[in-house]
CSV table of C-alpha atoms in Angstrom, one decimal:
chain,number,residue,atom,x,y,z
A,503,UNK,CA,18.9,30.9,-30.1
A,504,UNK,CA,16.1,28.9,-29.0
A,505,UNK,CA,17.6,26.4,-26.0
A,506,UNK,CA,15.9,24.4,-23.4
A,507,UNK,CA,15.3,26.5,-21.0
A,508,UNK,CA,13.9,28.9,-23.2
A,509,UNK,CA,11.7,25.6,-24.2
A,510,UNK,CA,10.8,25.7,-20.5
A,511,UNK,CA,9.8,28.8,-20.0
A,512,UNK,CA,7.1,29.5,-23.0
A,513,UNK,CA,6.1,26.5,-22.1
A,514,UNK,CA,5.0,27.3,-18.7
A,515,UNK,CA,4.1,30.5,-19.5
A,516,UNK,CA,1.7,29.8,-22.6
A,517,UNK,CA,-0.2,26.7,-19.5
A,518,UNK,CA,-0.8,29.5,-16.8
A,519,UNK,CA,-1.4,33.0,-18.6
A,520,UNK,CA,0.0,35.3,-16.7
A,521,UNK,CA,3.9,36.2,-16.0
A,522,UNK,CA,4.8,37.1,-12.9
A,523,UNK,CA,2.6,33.5,-11.8
A,524,UNK,CA,4.9,31.5,-14.3
A,525,UNK,CA,8.1,33.2,-12.6
A,526,UNK,CA,7.5,32.4,-9.8
A,527,UNK,CA,7.1,28.4,-10.8
A,528,UNK,CA,10.4,28.9,-12.7
A,529,UNK,CA,12.2,30.6,-10.0
A,530,UNK,CA,12.7,33.6,-11.8
A,531,UNK,CA,11.8,37.4,-11.2
A,532,UNK,CA,9.1,39.0,-12.9
A,533,UNK,CA,11.8,40.6,-15.0
A,534,UNK,CA,14.2,38.6,-16.4
A,535,UNK,CA,11.1,35.7,-17.5
A,536,UNK,CA,10.1,38.6,-19.1
A,537,UNK,CA,13.4,40.0,-20.4
A,538,UNK,CA,14.2,36.4,-21.8
A,539,UNK,CA,11.1,36.1,-23.6
A,540,UNK,CA,11.5,39.5,-25.8
A,541,UNK,CA,14.9,38.8,-26.4
A,542,UNK,CA,14.1,35.0,-27.7
A,543,UNK,CA,10.9,36.9,-29.5
A,544,UNK,CA,14.0,39.0,-31.1
A,545,UNK,CA,16.3,36.7,-31.4
A,546,UNK,CA,13.9,34.6,-33.8
A,547,UNK,CA,12.1,37.9,-35.5
A,548,UNK,CA,8.4,36.3,-34.2
A,549,UNK,CA,5.8,37.3,-31.8
A,550,UNK,CA,5.6,34.3,-29.3
A,551,UNK,CA,2.9,36.2,-27.1
A,552,UNK,CA,0.1,38.7,-26.9
A,553,UNK,CA,-0.2,40.7,-23.9
A,554,UNK,CA,-3.8,41.5,-22.8
A,555,UNK,CA,-5.1,43.0,-19.9
A,556,UNK,CA,-5.7,39.1,-18.2
A,557,UNK,CA,-2.5,38.4,-18.8
A,558,UNK,CA,-0.4,37.3,-21.9
A,559,UNK,CA,-2.4,34.2,-24.5
A,560,UNK,CA,0.4,32.0,-26.9
A,561,UNK,CA,0.5,33.1,-30.9
A,562,UNK,CA,-0.3,30.3,-34.0
A,563,UNK,CA,4.1,30.6,-33.4
A,564,UNK,CA,4.1,29.4,-29.7
A,565,UNK,CA,1.6,27.0,-30.2
A,566,UNK,CA,4.2,25.3,-33.3
A,567,UNK,CA,7.0,25.9,-30.7
A,568,UNK,CA,5.1,23.7,-27.8
A,569,UNK,CA,3.1,20.8,-30.1
A,570,UNK,CA,7.7,20.3,-31.1
A,571,UNK,CA,9.0,21.3,-27.9
A,572,UNK,CA,6.6,19.6,-25.5
A,573,UNK,CA,8.8,16.5,-26.4
A,574,UNK,CA,12.3,17.5,-28.1
A,575,UNK,CA,12.1,18.6,-23.7
A,576,UNK,CA,11.3,15.5,-22.4
A,577,UNK,CA,14.7,13.8,-24.8
A,578,UNK,CA,16.8,16.5,-24.1
A,579,UNK,CA,16.3,15.6,-20.0
A,580,UNK,CA,16.1,12.0,-20.3
A,581,UNK,CA,19.4,13.1,-22.4
A,582,UNK,CA,20.7,14.8,-19.1
A,583,UNK,CA,20.0,11.4,-17.2
A,584,UNK,CA,21.1,9.5,-19.2
A,585,UNK,CA,24.9,11.7,-19.4
A,586,UNK,CA,24.9,12.2,-15.1
A,587,UNK,CA,23.9,8.5,-15.1
A,588,UNK,CA,27.1,7.7,-17.5
A,589,UNK,CA,29.6,9.3,-15.1
A,590,UNK,CA,28.8,7.8,-11.9
A,591,UNK,CA,30.1,5.0,-13.1
A,592,UNK,CA,30.9,2.4,-10.1
A,593,UNK,CA,30.3,4.4,-8.3
A,594,UNK,CA,27.5,5.8,-5.5
A,595,UNK,CA,24.7,4.4,-4.5
A,596,UNK,CA,22.3,1.7,-5.4
A,597,UNK,CA,18.2,1.6,-4.3
A,598,UNK,CA,17.3,-2.1,-5.0
A,599,UNK,CA,13.7,-3.6,-4.0
A,600,UNK,CA,13.0,-7.4,-3.5
A,601,UNK,CA,11.5,-9.6,-2.1
A,602,UNK,CA,11.9,-12.0,0.6
A,603,UNK,CA,12.7,-14.8,-1.5
A,604,UNK,CA,15.3,-13.1,-3.3
A,605,UNK,CA,16.6,-11.8,0.0
A,606,UNK,CA,17.0,-14.6,2.2
A,607,UNK,CA,18.3,-16.4,-0.9
A,608,UNK,CA,20.0,-15.1,-4.2
A,609,UNK,CA,21.0,-11.5,-2.4
A,610,UNK,CA,22.9,-13.1,1.4
A,611,UNK,CA,24.9,-15.4,-1.8
A,612,UNK,CA,26.3,-12.7,-3.8
A,613,UNK,CA,25.9,-9.1,-1.9
A,614,UNK,CA,29.8,-9.6,0.2
A,615,UNK,CA,30.4,-10.2,-3.7
A,616,UNK,CA,29.6,-7.5,-5.1
A,617,UNK,CA,30.6,-5.4,-2.5
A,618,UNK,CA,34.4,-6.7,-2.8
A,619,UNK,CA,34.7,-6.0,-6.8
A,620,UNK,CA,32.6,-2.4,-6.2
A,621,UNK,CA,33.1,-0.9,-3.3
A,622,UNK,CA,32.3,2.1,-3.9
A,623,UNK,CA,29.2,1.6,-4.6
A,624,UNK,CA,26.8,1.9,-2.2
A,625,UNK,CA,24.1,-0.6,-1.8
A,626,UNK,CA,20.9,-0.1,0.1
A,627,UNK,CA,18.4,-3.7,-0.2
A,628,UNK,CA,14.4,-2.9,0.1
A,629,UNK,CA,12.3,-5.8,1.0
A,630,UNK,CA,9.0,-4.7,0.5
A,631,UNK,CA,5.5,-6.4,-1.3
A,632,UNK,CA,5.5,-6.9,-4.6
A,633,UNK,CA,2.7,-4.0,-5.9
A,634,UNK,CA,5.0,-1.2,-3.4
A,635,UNK,CA,8.2,-2.6,-5.7
A,636,UNK,CA,6.2,-1.3,-9.3
A,637,UNK,CA,5.2,1.6,-7.7
A,638,UNK,CA,9.1,3.0,-6.5
A,639,UNK,CA,10.4,2.1,-10.0
A,640,UNK,CA,8.0,3.9,-11.6
A,641,UNK,CA,8.3,6.7,-9.6
A,642,UNK,CA,12.5,6.4,-9.7
A,643,UNK,CA,12.6,5.6,-5.6
A,644,UNK,CA,14.4,2.3,-7.0
A,645,UNK,CA,16.8,1.5,-9.4
A,646,UNK,CA,16.2,-1.4,-9.8
A,647,UNK,CA,13.2,-4.3,-8.7
A,648,UNK,CA,12.8,-7.9,-8.3
A,649,UNK,CA,9.5,-9.5,-7.4
A,650,UNK,CA,6.9,-12.3,-8.2
A,651,UNK,CA,5.6,-11.9,-12.2
A,652,UNK,CA,1.8,-12.0,-11.4
A,653,UNK,CA,3.0,-8.0,-10.3
A,654,UNK,CA,4.5,-7.5,-13.0
A,655,UNK,CA,1.2,-4.7,-14.8
A,656,UNK,CA,3.1,-1.8,-15.8
A,657,UNK,CA,3.4,1.0,-18.5
A,658,UNK,CA,6.0,-0.1,-21.5
A,659,UNK,CA,8.0,2.4,-21.3
A,660,UNK,CA,9.8,-0.6,-17.7
A,661,UNK,CA,11.2,-3.2,-18.7
A,662,UNK,CA,10.8,-6.4,-17.4
A,663,UNK,CA,13.5,-9.2,-17.8
A,664,UNK,CA,12.2,-12.8,-16.8
A,665,UNK,CA,14.2,-14.7,-14.6
A,666,UNK,CA,13.4,-18.2,-13.1
A,667,UNK,CA,10.6,-20.0,-12.4
A,668,UNK,CA,9.5,-22.6,-10.4
A,669,UNK,CA,7.1,-24.7,-8.0
A,670,UNK,CA,6.4,-23.8,-4.9
A,671,UNK,CA,7.1,-26.6,-2.0
A,672,UNK,CA,5.4,-27.1,1.7
A,673,UNK,CA,8.2,-26.8,4.6
A,674,UNK,CA,7.6,-28.8,7.6
A,675,UNK,CA,9.6,-29.4,10.4
A,676,UNK,CA,11.0,-33.7,10.4
A,677,UNK,CA,9.0,-35.1,13.5
A,678,UNK,CA,6.0,-32.6,11.9
A,679,UNK,CA,2.6,-35.4,12.4
A,680,UNK,CA,2.0,-34.7,8.3
A,681,UNK,CA,4.7,-36.8,8.2
A,682,UNK,CA,2.6,-39.8,9.6
A,683,UNK,CA,0.4,-39.5,6.0
A,684,UNK,CA,-0.4,-41.4,3.4
A,685,UNK,CA,-0.8,-39.2,0.3
A,686,UNK,CA,-0.6,-35.0,1.8
A,687,UNK,CA,-3.3,-32.7,0.3
A,688,UNK,CA,-3.7,-28.6,0.1
A,689,UNK,CA,-6.3,-30.2,2.7
A,690,UNK,CA,-4.1,-31.7,4.9
A,691,UNK,CA,-1.6,-28.6,4.3
A,692,UNK,CA,-3.7,-26.4,5.2
A,693,UNK,CA,-5.0,-28.5,8.7
A,694,UNK,CA,-2.8,-26.8,10.2
A,695,UNK,CA,-0.9,-23.2,11.0
A,696,UNK,CA,1.1,-21.4,8.7
A,697,UNK,CA,3.8,-19.4,8.8
A,698,UNK,CA,4.9,-18.0,5.8
A,699,UNK,CA,5.8,-14.3,4.4
A,700,UNK,CA,2.1,-12.0,3.5
A,701,UNK,CA,3.0,-12.2,-0.3
A,702,UNK,CA,2.5,-16.0,-0.3
A,703,UNK,CA,-0.8,-15.7,2.2
A,704,UNK,CA,-2.2,-13.9,-0.5
A,705,UNK,CA,-1.6,-16.5,-3.1
A,706,UNK,CA,-2.4,-19.0,-0.9
A,707,UNK,CA,-5.5,-17.4,-0.6
A,708,UNK,CA,-6.6,-17.6,-4.8
A,709,UNK,CA,-4.9,-20.8,-4.6
A,710,UNK,CA,-7.8,-22.0,-2.0
A,711,UNK,CA,-10.5,-19.6,-3.6
A,712,UNK,CA,-10.6,-21.7,-7.2
A,713,UNK,CA,-9.3,-25.0,-6.5
A,714,UNK,CA,-10.1,-26.7,-3.0
A,715,UNK,CA,-13.4,-26.8,-0.9
A,716,UNK,CA,-14.5,-23.7,0.9
A,717,UNK,CA,-15.2,-24.9,4.1
A,718,UNK,CA,-11.3,-25.8,5.0
A,719,UNK,CA,-9.5,-22.0,6.3
A,720,UNK,CA,-6.3,-20.8,5.9
A,721,UNK,CA,-5.2,-20.1,9.9
A,722,UNK,CA,-1.1,-18.5,9.8
A,723,UNK,CA,0.4,-18.1,13.1
A,724,UNK,CA,3.8,-15.7,11.9
A,725,UNK,CA,3.1,-13.4,9.5
A,726,UNK,CA,7.1,-12.0,8.5
A,727,UNK,CA,9.5,-11.7,5.4
A,728,UNK,CA,12.5,-12.8,7.0
A,729,UNK,CA,13.0,-17.1,6.1
A,730,UNK,CA,15.4,-17.3,8.8
A,731,UNK,CA,12.5,-16.4,11.9
A,732,UNK,CA,10.2,-19.1,9.4
A,733,UNK,CA,12.4,-21.3,9.3
A,734,UNK,CA,12.8,-20.9,13.4
A,735,UNK,CA,9.1,-21.6,14.3
A,736,UNK,CA,9.1,-24.1,11.5
A,737,UNK,CA,10.9,-26.4,13.7
A,738,UNK,CA,9.8,-25.9,16.7
A,739,UNK,CA,6.1,-25.7,16.0
A,740,UNK,CA,3.6,-27.6,13.7
A,741,UNK,CA,3.4,-24.7,11.4
A,742,UNK,CA,4.5,-25.1,8.4
A,743,UNK,CA,5.8,-22.8,5.6
A,744,UNK,CA,6.4,-22.4,2.1
A,745,UNK,CA,9.4,-21.5,-0.8
A,746,UNK,CA,10.2,-22.1,-4.3
A,747,UNK,CA,13.1,-25.1,-4.3
A,748,UNK,CA,16.3,-23.2,-4.9
A,749,UNK,CA,15.4,-21.1,-0.8
A,750,UNK,CA,15.3,-25.1,0.9
A,751,UNK,CA,18.2,-26.4,-1.2
A,752,UNK,CA,20.4,-24.9,1.5
A,753,UNK,CA,18.8,-26.9,4.3
A,754,UNK,CA,18.4,-29.7,2.3
A,755,UNK,CA,21.6,-31.4,4.7
A,756,UNK,CA,19.1,-30.4,7.6
A,757,UNK,CA,17.9,-32.2,10.3
A,758,UNK,CA,14.5,-31.2,11.8
A,759,UNK,CA,13.3,-29.8,8.0
A,760,UNK,CA,11.7,-32.0,5.6
A,761,UNK,CA,10.3,-31.0,2.5
A,762,UNK,CA,6.6,-31.9,2.6
A,763,UNK,CA,6.0,-34.4,-1.0
A,764,UNK,CA,3.3,-32.4,-2.8
A,765,UNK,CA,3.2,-29.7,-5.6
A,766,UNK,CA,0.6,-28.4,-7.7
A,767,UNK,CA,0.9,-26.6,-10.7
A,768,UNK,CA,-1.0,-23.6,-9.9
A,769,UNK,CA,1.4,-22.6,-6.9
A,770,UNK,CA,4.7,-21.6,-8.8
A,771,UNK,CA,6.9,-18.8,-8.1
A,772,UNK,CA,8.9,-16.7,-10.9
A,773,UNK,CA,10.5,-13.8,-10.6
A,774,UNK,CA,11.3,-11.2,-12.3
A,775,UNK,CA,13.9,-8.0,-12.9
A,776,UNK,CA,11.4,-4.9,-13.3
A,777,UNK,CA,12.9,-1.5,-14.2
A,778,UNK,CA,13.4,2.0,-16.5
A,779,UNK,CA,15.8,1.0,-19.7
A,780,UNK,CA,16.9,4.3,-18.7
A,781,UNK,CA,18.5,2.9,-15.2
A,782,UNK,CA,20.7,1.2,-17.5
A,783,UNK,CA,23.0,3.8,-18.1
A,784,UNK,CA,24.1,3.4,-15.4
A,785,UNK,CA,27.0,1.6,-14.4
A,786,UNK,CA,26.5,0.5,-11.1
A,787,UNK,CA,22.7,-1.1,-11.6
A,788,UNK,CA,24.0,-2.9,-15.1
A,789,UNK,CA,26.7,-4.8,-12.9
A,790,UNK,CA,24.2,-5.7,-10.0
A,791,UNK,CA,21.6,-6.8,-12.4
A,792,UNK,CA,24.2,-9.0,-14.4
A,793,UNK,CA,25.4,-10.7,-11.5
A,794,UNK,CA,21.7,-11.5,-10.8
A,795,UNK,CA,21.2,-12.4,-13.9
A,796,UNK,CA,24.7,-15.0,-13.4
A,797,UNK,CA,23.4,-16.7,-10.1
A,798,UNK,CA,20.0,-17.6,-11.9
A,799,UNK,CA,21.9,-19.2,-15.0
A,800,UNK,CA,23.3,-21.2,-12.9
A,801,UNK,CA,20.0,-22.2,-10.6
A,802,UNK,CA,18.0,-23.2,-14.6
């Protein structure tokens, strides 16, 4: 009977053309690989390889097996992974990639509840740039990523889920000189230094290039993914930061911070979840995503 390990042996041997080298790749001895192929040829009643002075080459039968077998082997590996994820249940590790807004708002608010409900799931949170989050979701380092939409550019076999979209607001301290201006504009905001996450600085550069005076420079006094540090800097200097409205909501009662009266439709934050659909076979991943979605649904 043709089994998945046979398919792997046939595919590797056909690609390499040498039993010794194929055995090394397969972590087998040369005699064991030879015996496995011979036994399979006997069971199937067909020759799989022609022996030559330079090694082996696949027969017509083998070429057909390889055409069908690569997909079968891939499907089998996916099935094996799905079973492992299903079996993990509410246990194991969960690796989450997210940006500075997500970690400062939704993650902070749900993580204690999640850990209380599912104490056997170890959650690892990684704050990173959206491009790196995409790469790590693609290579399997992250189970799921939460990032801004402009960096969603992945293959069709990955799933994206829109979570929330809102305008970006600028935040200053309550005694900031900009508050003396009658009409606050982006040009007046950029007269002051900015304290921002790196991704927001990149967005501001793109925004500046497209929409307003090219001779105005963007000055940054602090680049950090830690909004606690950014807001601390804003409180004690003339620096201005930027964030989605929901992040500032928690500071509305604060007397030392103010949301500036300026928005622009071209400056917005649109959060997505990014994941390989196979990850949803993991109970822990699905539970975490569901809790994130519920949190944003309450905001929408």
